[in-house]
Amino acid sequence: MTHSYTILVLEDERPLATVIKDKLEKSGFEVVTARSVKQALEYVSEIPQIDLIWLDHYLLGEEDGLDFVVELKKSESPWKHVPIFVVSNTASEDKVHSYLHLGATKYYAKTEHRLDTIVDNLRVFLENKE
Amino acid sequence: MIIAVANFIVISYSQGTQKTDAAIIDTAGRQRMFSQQLAFYAERIVRGHTASKVTLKKVITLYQDSLTVLKNGGVAPEIFGNRTIPPTVSSILPVVQRVEMLWREYKTNAEIIIREPTSTNGVENELVSTALAYIEQNAPEMLLRNNELVVAYVQMNDAKQSQMNVILLVLLIVDVAVFGLGAWLILLITKKGEVEKAHTEEMANDLVKFKLAVNYSYDHIVITDAEGIILYANQAVQRITGFPLEEMMGKKVGNSELWGGQMPEVFYQELWKRIKHEKKAFIGQINNRRKNGETYHAQVTISPVLDNSGEVEFFVGIERDLTERLKYEEQLRMFNRAVESSTDGVLISLPDTTVIYINPTWERLTGYSRNEVVGKKADMLKSGEMSQEEHKRLWVSLNAKETYKSETFVNRRKDGTTYNTELAIYPVVVRDKTEFYVVLQEDITKRIEIDRAKTEFVSIASHQLRTPLSAVNWYAEMILAGDVGKVTGMQKKYLQEIYSGNQRMVALVNALLNVSHIDLGTLAIEPQPTNINFLIADVQKELQPLIKARRVKVHATFEEKMPKAPLDPKLIRIVFQNLISNAVKYTPPGGVISIVTELQKDGVLFSISDTGYGIPAQQQNKIFTKLFRADNIRGKDANGTGLGLYIVKSIVNLSGGKVWFTSTENKGTTFYVTIPFTGMTKKVGTKGLT
């Protein structure tokens, strides 16, 4: 690893946000956590380099993960190329379709995957991207 | 000297052929002459259902002209020749008797209206009085009031009073003087059909027919002697009362041993008084009792038949069982109430969509009152939101006389707002012709709301349940991985238990959520062409670690020419996933599992046999029940949820297929699944299974 990647984690559940953050940091990533779409969009515009976004569906506030993806993937958005890994438990067919259709890179159901599997996939994805 | 000639003009009208004939018949009953012109006018009388003064005059004139023709050497001059008949009782009586005979021949129920002659001619009066006296004495029932037969004296000068409101008439003209001072008509009108030619042989035939007609009449007909002892009863009596002929013959009618005796005593006294002493007919309604004890309600007419001395010789009783009609009316009332109180909106229209009925629910749904809709075209309710294709589909169905159904029909209320309705239009087809449309609509706004709420419930439950499970999973995983410090042997073992316990909980929650979707009907079905061989092979591959761990062998024999069927691969996969993993889990190490797919006539047969623990015989009927687990495997494998086979059966049912099994404990089990080629029907539900 030539430099450390910065991951923005959007997760409203504190225990989950904590465990994700810890695991990512243990694995050598820089981590920023946000609990709402509004907060996340602020971070995106303030932090110079975000390499990947870890996104849950249900978030604090009115807006959910889909709203965030729509906002981020707008054609005029400077961050439209930032990859998004959706990690959520609301794995209905239509939601998975919607996320992937809107430009999310991957979709994981939380209960179906080990944390280290997702983190490994994420690292491989970023390294291959370079 | 006054010369009187008595003849009949018999005008008969056949409803079947719609032909009218007129004949002149002499007092001896012989037919003498046909008159086309008479027939023409008679037909006008008959068809017009009225006898105008002018028409009747015309008939009389024609009759008189005919006589002239005859007198002057016409076709049958011998009818009159030089023969004259004095205006005496003896000359009128054969005529009246002839009328009586014709009346008896054609009557069923009779209403006879007598108009007293108003002529000032003494001879006429004498003749008419003689005729009347004869009728009163010999055939008083001709004078009864009833609906189907009218005998009337109509004075020529007062023809408009005649009551020719039925089909057939016999005119009797008593010609008082040859080219007369006046004439009397006796009109005998019946509904019964054509007056037959008055030949004796034919009369005999008619009598046979008449007997048959009485015997097989739909109405109950009984003839008794003057004391009410039954002499004759037709078939209908046996059918209606349930008493066989031999039980009623010789018994007195009206007693409680037979069908009578159900009315108060005073009723029978009054009845008897009227028919026996007053010698008048009785018409009314009566309650009777069948042999089986059931009571019934009947319309009854009892007429006395008098002998020459004016004494009652017989009674003729005619009854009509009204039970069926009352039942029918009750049924009609019931259907009416049902439609009126139906929670579905009901509209009935003519084939051109003119509305003839809407029920209160329809009024409530649309905001239109009955008066505002009835008589108008049903398209006043159109929302304008229906697509061209759907409109076409509707009329294609209706024109083919088939039911049209729509689960998502949009209608417009009176206030302009629209609402969702499930609508069905049923053409009511009689002899291949649509007579009505019956439209049913159910307001499904609420149902849509409920469906949405159900889906949301499962969705939220799924999220809420899985979030803490994810937390346990991931924290345990991190501790086990040593991410937060070294873990000792025992700690690791305990943590492993927590971790795998949580994994089981995840599986259970997934299965429960699937069951919720099935039970709540919120399951989405997305059929696509699917080859089940590939699905099975894929599941087999996925289960390889388990197969290896259990040390069992799995053989699969796939149908080579497996066609694709429209199935939801995600759903049908769950079937194979459950059946194969069950076989693997419940077969001891060293066992063999055989999977076979083969083609059948209408679909595919999948079977999976194992050499496993089997299902105890006494529990085999519960195996597809929710949360059921057989006794013999509960100790052997703790991982089952008791939901797998319930889900399997539900999904197989969705595909129109069947699932069953044969099993012997400690020998093994074979599960069979058939899946028809017709596959699954698309359903825009809300969720797939997880």
JSON list of N, CA and C in Angstrom, two decimals, chain B residues 248-293:
[
{"chain": "B", "resi": 248, "resn": "MET", "atom": "N", "xyz": [-107.20, -41.96, -1.69]},
{"chain": "B", "resi": 248, "resn": "MET", "atom": "CA", "xyz": [-108.17, -40.85, -1.65]},
{"chain": "B", "resi": 248, "resn": "MET", "atom": "C", "xyz": [-109.53, -41.23, -2.22]},
{"chain": "B", "resi": 249, "resn": "MET", "atom": "N", "xyz": [-109.58, -42.20, -3.11]},
{"chain": "B", "resi": 249, "resn": "MET", "atom": "CA", "xyz": [-110.85, -42.53, -3.75]},
{"chain": "B", "resi": 249, "resn": "MET", "atom": "C", "xyz": [-111.86, -42.98, -2.69]},
{"chain": "B", "resi": 250, "resn": "GLY", "atom": "N", "xyz": [-113.07, -42.43, -2.79]},
{"chain": "B", "resi": 250, "resn": "GLY", "atom": "CA", "xyz": [-114.14, -42.84, -1.88]},
{"chain": "B", "resi": 250, "resn": "GLY", "atom": "C", "xyz": [-114.11, -42.09, -0.56]},
{"chain": "B", "resi": 251, "resn": "LYS", "atom": "N", "xyz": [-113.05, -41.32, -0.34]},
{"chain": "B", "resi": 251, "resn": "LYS", "atom": "CA", "xyz": [-113.02, -40.55, 0.91]},
{"chain": "B", "resi": 251, "resn": "LYS", "atom": "C", "xyz": [-113.58, -39.16, 0.68]},
{"chain": "B", "resi": 252, "resn": "LYS", "atom": "N", "xyz": [-113.90, -38.52, 1.77]},
{"chain": "B", "resi": 252, "resn": "LYS", "atom": "CA", "xyz": [-114.48, -37.20, 1.65]},
{"chain": "B", "resi": 252, "resn": "LYS", "atom": "C", "xyz": [-113.36, -36.16, 1.53]},
{"chain": "B", "resi": 253, "resn": "VAL", "atom": "N", "xyz": [-113.53, -35.29, 0.57]},
{"chain": "B", "resi": 253, "resn": "VAL", "atom": "CA", "xyz": [-112.50, -34.28, 0.34]},
{"chain": "B", "resi": 253, "resn": "VAL", "atom": "C", "xyz": [-112.56, -33.26, 1.49]},
{"chain": "B", "resi": 254, "resn": "GLY", "atom": "N", "xyz": [-111.47, -32.70, 1.80]},
{"chain": "B", "resi": 254, "resn": "GLY", "atom": "CA", "xyz": [-111.46, -31.65, 2.82]},
{"chain": "B", "resi": 254, "resn": "GLY", "atom": "C", "xyz": [-111.26, -32.17, 4.24]},
{"chain": "B", "resi": 255, "resn": "ASN", "atom": "N", "xyz": [-111.21, -33.49, 4.42]},
{"chain": "B", "resi": 255, "resn": "ASN", "atom": "CA", "xyz": [-111.01, -33.96, 5.80]},
{"chain": "B", "resi": 255, "resn": "ASN", "atom": "C", "xyz": [-109.52, -34.09, 6.12]},
{"chain": "B", "resi": 256, "resn": "SER", "atom": "N", "xyz": [-109.24, -34.19, 7.40]},
{"chain": "B", "resi": 256, "resn": "SER", "atom": "CA", "xyz": [-107.84, -34.14, 7.80]},
{"chain": "B", "resi": 256, "resn": "SER", "atom": "C", "xyz": [-107.12, -35.46, 7.56]},
{"chain": "B", "resi": 257, "resn": "GLU", "atom": "N", "xyz": [-107.88, -36.49, 7.16]},
{"chain": "B", "resi": 257, "resn": "GLU", "atom": "CA", "xyz": [-107.23, -37.76, 6.80]},
{"chain": "B", "resi": 257, "resn": "GLU", "atom": "C", "xyz": [-106.47, -37.60, 5.49]},
{"chain": "B", "resi": 258, "resn": "LEU", "atom": "N", "xyz": [-106.99, -36.69, 4.66]},
{"chain": "B", "resi": 258, "resn": "LEU", "atom": "CA", "xyz": [-106.31, -36.40, 3.40]},
{"chain": "B", "resi": 258, "resn": "LEU", "atom": "C", "xyz": [-105.56, -35.07, 3.57]},
{"chain": "B", "resi": 259, "resn": "TRP", "atom": "N", "xyz": [-105.63, -34.22, 2.56]},
{"chain": "B", "resi": 259, "resn": "TRP", "atom": "CA", "xyz": [-104.83, -32.99, 2.63]},
{"chain": "B", "resi": 259, "resn": "TRP", "atom": "C", "xyz": [-105.55, -31.83, 3.30]},
{"chain": "B", "resi": 260, "resn": "GLY", "atom": "N", "xyz": [-106.83, -32.04, 3.66]},
{"chain": "B", "resi": 260, "resn": "GLY", "atom": "CA", "xyz": [-107.62, -30.93, 4.18]},
{"chain": "B", "resi": 260, "resn": "GLY", "atom": "C", "xyz": [-107.50, -30.77, 5.69]},
{"chain": "B", "resi": 261, "resn": "GLY", "atom": "N", "xyz": [-108.49, -30.05, 6.23]},
{"chain": "B", "resi": 261, "resn": "GLY", "atom": "CA", "xyz": [-108.57, -29.91, 7.68]},
{"chain": "B", "resi": 261, "resn": "GLY", "atom": "C", "xyz": [-107.58, -28.95, 8.29]},
{"chain": "B", "resi": 262, "resn": "GLN", "atom": "N", "xyz": [-106.90, -28.16, 7.46]},
{"chain": "B", "resi": 262, "resn": "GLN", "atom": "CA", "xyz": [-105.88, -27.26, 7.99]},
{"chain": "B", "resi": 262, "resn": "GLN", "atom": "C", "xyz": [-106.42, -25.86, 8.30]},
{"chain": "B", "resi": 263, "resn": "MET", "atom": "N", "xyz": [-107.66, -25.63, 7.83]},
{"chain": "B", "resi": 263, "resn": "MET", "atom": "CA", "xyz": [-108.25, -24.31, 8.04]},
{"chain": "B", "resi": 263, "resn": "MET", "atom": "C", "xyz": [-109.22, -24.39, 9.21]},
{"chain": "B", "resi": 264, "resn": "PRO", "atom": "N", "xyz": [-109.60, -23.25, 9.79]},
{"chain": "B", "resi": 264, "resn": "PRO", "atom": "CA", "xyz": [-110.58, -23.28, 10.88]},
{"chain": "B", "resi": 264, "resn": "PRO", "atom": "C", "xyz": [-111.91, -23.87, 10.39]},
{"chain": "B", "resi": 265, "resn": "GLU", "atom": "N", "xyz": [-112.62, -24.48, 11.31]},
{"chain": "B", "resi": 265, "resn": "GLU", "atom": "CA", "xyz": [-113.88, -25.18, 10.98]},
{"chain": "B", "resi": 265, "resn": "GLU", "atom": "C", "xyz": [-114.85, -24.25, 10.24]},
{"chain": "B", "resi": 266, "resn": "VAL", "atom": "N", "xyz": [-114.88, -22.99, 10.67]},
{"chain": "B", "resi": 266, "resn": "VAL", "atom": "CA", "xyz": [-115.83, -22.04, 10.11]},
{"chain": "B", "resi": 266, "resn": "VAL", "atom": "C", "xyz": [-115.58, -21.82, 8.61]},
{"chain": "B", "resi": 267, "resn": "PHE", "atom": "N", "xyz": [-114.32, -21.93, 8.22]},
{"chain": "B", "resi": 267, "resn": "PHE", "atom": "CA", "xyz": [-113.96, -21.77, 6.81]},
{"chain": "B", "resi": 267, "resn": "PHE", "atom": "C", "xyz": [-114.67, -22.84, 5.97]},
{"chain": "B", "resi": 268, "resn": "TYR", "atom": "N", "xyz": [-114.63, -24.09, 6.45]},
{"chain": "B", "resi": 268, "resn": "TYR", "atom": "CA", "xyz": [-115.24, -25.19, 5.70]},
{"chain": "B", "resi": 268, "resn": "TYR", "atom": "C", "xyz": [-116.76, -25.07, 5.70]},
{"chain": "B", "resi": 269, "resn": "GLN", "atom": "N", "xyz": [-117.29, -24.56, 6.82]},
{"chain": "B", "resi": 269, "resn": "GLN", "atom": "CA", "xyz": [-118.75, -24.38, 6.89]},
{"chain": "B", "resi": 269, "resn": "GLN", "atom": "C", "xyz": [-119.23, -23.37, 5.85]},
{"chain": "B", "resi": 270, "resn": "GLU", "atom": "N", "xyz": [-118.51, -22.25, 5.79]},
{"chain": "B", "resi": 270, "resn": "GLU", "atom": "CA", "xyz": [-118.86, -21.20, 4.83]},
{"chain": "B", "resi": 270, "resn": "GLU", "atom": "C", "xyz": [-118.73, -21.72, 3.40]},
{"chain": "B", "resi": 271, "resn": "LEU", "atom": "N", "xyz": [-117.66, -22.44, 3.17]},
{"chain": "B", "resi": 271, "resn": "LEU", "atom": "CA", "xyz": [-117.37, -23.00, 1.85]},
{"chain": "B", "resi": 271, "resn": "LEU", "atom": "C", "xyz": [-118.52, -23.93, 1.42]},
{"chain": "B", "resi": 272, "resn": "TRP", "atom": "N", "xyz": [-118.87, -24.81, 2.34]},
{"chain": "B", "resi": 272, "resn": "TRP", "atom": "CA", "xyz": [-119.90, -25.81, 2.06]},
{"chain": "B", "resi": 272, "resn": "TRP", "atom": "C", "xyz": [-121.23, -25.13, 1.80]},
{"chain": "B", "resi": 273, "resn": "LYS", "atom": "N", "xyz": [-121.49, -24.11, 2.59]},
{"chain": "B", "resi": 273, "resn": "LYS", "atom": "CA", "xyz": [-122.75, -23.37, 2.44]},
{"chain": "B", "resi": 273, "resn": "LYS", "atom": "C", "xyz": [-122.84, -22.78, 1.03]},
{"chain": "B", "resi": 274, "resn": "ARG", "atom": "N", "xyz": [-121.75, -22.22, 0.60]},
{"chain": "B", "resi": 274, "resn": "ARG", "atom": "CA", "xyz": [-121.76, -21.55, -0.69]},
{"chain": "B", "resi": 274, "resn": "ARG", "atom": "C", "xyz": [-121.94, -22.53, -1.85]},
{"chain": "B", "resi": 275, "resn": "ILE", "atom": "N", "xyz": [-121.17, -23.59, -1.82]},
{"chain": "B", "resi": 275, "resn": "ILE", "atom": "CA", "xyz": [-121.19, -24.47, -3.00]},
{"chain": "B", "resi": 275, "resn": "ILE", "atom": "C", "xyz": [-122.38, -25.43, -2.97]},
{"chain": "B", "resi": 276, "resn": "LYS", "atom": "N", "xyz": [-122.79, -25.82, -1.79]},
{"chain": "B", "resi": 276, "resn": "LYS", "atom": "CA", "xyz": [-123.84, -26.84, -1.70]},
{"chain": "B", "resi": 276, "resn": "LYS", "atom": "C", "xyz": [-125.23, -26.21, -1.67]},
{"chain": "B", "resi": 277, "resn": "HIS", "atom": "N", "xyz": [-125.38, -25.20, -0.83]},
{"chain": "B", "resi": 277, "resn": "HIS", "atom": "CA", "xyz": [-126.71, -24.64, -0.64]},
{"chain": "B", "resi": 277, "resn": "HIS", "atom": "C", "xyz": [-126.99, -23.49, -1.57]},
{"chain": "B", "resi": 278, "resn": "GLU", "atom": "N", "xyz": [-126.00, -22.60, -1.69]},
{"chain": "B", "resi": 278, "resn": "GLU", "atom": "CA", "xyz": [-126.22, -21.49, -2.62]},
{"chain": "B", "resi": 278, "resn": "GLU", "atom": "C", "xyz": [-125.93, -21.90, -4.04]},
{"chain": "B", "resi": 279, "resn": "LYS", "atom": "N", "xyz": [-125.26, -23.06, -4.18]},
{"chain": "B", "resi": 279, "resn": "LYS", "atom": "CA", "xyz": [-124.91, -23.59, -5.52]},
{"chain": "B", "resi": 279, "resn": "LYS", "atom": "C", "xyz": [-124.06, -22.61, -6.32]},
{"chain": "B", "resi": 280, "resn": "LYS", "atom": "N", "xyz": [-123.21, -21.94, -5.62]},
{"chain": "B", "resi": 280, "resn": "LYS", "atom": "CA", "xyz": [-122.31, -21.01, -6.29]},
{"chain": "B", "resi": 280, "resn": "LYS", "atom": "C", "xyz": [-120.87, -21.51, -6.17]},
{"chain": "B", "resi": 281, "resn": "ALA", "atom": "N", "xyz": [-120.05, -20.98, -7.02]},
{"chain": "B", "resi": 281, "resn": "ALA", "atom": "CA", "xyz": [-118.65, -21.41, -6.96]},
{"chain": "B", "resi": 281, "resn": "ALA", "atom": "C", "xyz": [-117.94, -20.72, -5.81]},
{"chain": "B", "resi": 282, "resn": "PHE", "atom": "N", "xyz": [-116.96, -21.41, -5.30]},
{"chain": "B", "resi": 282, "resn": "PHE", "atom": "CA", "xyz": [-116.10, -20.81, -4.28]},
{"chain": "B", "resi": 282, "resn": "PHE", "atom": "C", "xyz": [-114.72, -20.58, -4.90]},
{"chain": "B", "resi": 283, "resn": "ILE", "atom": "N", "xyz": [-114.24, -19.37, -4.69]},
{"chain": "B", "resi": 283, "resn": "ILE", "atom": "CA", "xyz": [-112.88, -19.08, -5.15]},
{"chain": "B", "resi": 283, "resn": "ILE", "atom": "C", "xyz": [-112.11, -18.47, -3.99]},
{"chain": "B", "resi": 284, "resn": "GLY", "atom": "N", "xyz": [-110.96, -19.00, -3.70]},
{"chain": "B", "resi": 284, "resn": "GLY", "atom": "CA", "xyz": [-110.19, -18.43, -2.60]},
{"chain": "B", "resi": 284, "resn": "GLY", "atom": "C", "xyz": [-108.85, -19.12, -2.42]},
{"chain": "B", "resi": 285, "resn": "GLN", "atom": "N", "xyz": [-108.21, -18.87, -1.30]},
{"chain": "B", "resi": 285, "resn": "GLN", "atom": "CA", "xyz": [-106.93, -19.50, -1.02]},
{"chain": "B", "resi": 285, "resn": "GLN", "atom": "C", "xyz": [-107.06, -20.36, 0.23]},
{"chain": "B", "resi": 286, "resn": "ILE", "atom": "N", "xyz": [-106.29, -21.41, 0.27]},
{"chain": "B", "resi": 286, "resn": "ILE", "atom": "CA", "xyz": [-106.47, -22.41, 1.33]},
{"chain": "B", "resi": 286, "resn": "ILE", "atom": "C", "xyz": [-105.11, -23.01, 1.71]},
{"chain": "B", "resi": 287, "resn": "ASN", "atom": "N", "xyz": [-105.00, -23.37, 3.00]},
{"chain": "B", "resi": 287, "resn": "ASN", "atom": "CA", "xyz": [-103.81, -24.12, 3.42]},
{"chain": "B", "resi": 287, "resn": "ASN", "atom": "C", "xyz": [-104.16, -25.60, 3.47]},
{"chain": "B", "resi": 288, "resn": "ASN", "atom": "N", "xyz": [-103.31, -26.42, 2.89]},
{"chain": "B", "resi": 288, "resn": "ASN", "atom": "CA", "xyz": [-103.50, -27.86, 2.91]},
{"chain": "B", "resi": 288, "resn": "ASN", "atom": "C", "xyz": [-102.25, -28.51, 3.47]},
{"chain": "B", "resi": 289, "resn": "ARG", "atom": "N", "xyz": [-102.35, -29.84, 3.66]},
{"chain": "B", "resi": 289, "resn": "ARG", "atom": "CA", "xyz": [-101.17, -30.56, 4.17]},
{"chain": "B", "resi": 289, "resn": "ARG", "atom": "C", "xyz": [-100.88, -31.75, 3.28]},
{"chain": "B", "resi": 290, "resn": "ARG", "atom": "N", "xyz": [-99.62, -31.88, 2.88]},
{"chain": "B", "resi": 290, "resn": "ARG", "atom": "CA", "xyz": [-99.24, -33.04, 2.08]},
{"chain": "B", "resi": 290, "resn": "ARG", "atom": "C", "xyz": [-99.16, -34.27, 2.97]},
{"chain": "B", "resi": 291, "resn": "LYS", "atom": "N", "xyz": [-99.05, -35.43, 2.31]},
{"chain": "B", "resi": 291, "resn": "LYS", "atom": "CA", "xyz": [-98.99, -36.68, 3.07]},
{"chain": "B", "resi": 291, "resn": "LYS", "atom": "C", "xyz": [-97.77, -36.68, 4.01]},
{"chain": "B", "resi": 292, "resn": "ASN", "atom": "N", "xyz": [-96.68, -36.06, 3.56]},
{"chain": "B", "resi": 292, "resn": "ASN", "atom": "CA", "xyz": [-95.46, -36.05, 4.38]},
{"chain": "B", "resi": 292, "resn": "ASN", "atom": "C", "xyz": [-95.51, -35.02, 5.51]},
{"chain": "B", "resi": 293, "resn": "GLY", "atom": "N", "xyz": [-96.69, -34.39, 5.68]},
{"chain": "B", "resi": 293, "resn": "GLY", "atom": "CA", "xyz": [-96.85, -33.48, 6.81]},
{"chain": "B", "resi": 293, "resn": "GLY", "atom": "C", "xyz": [-96.58, -32.03, 6.49]}
]
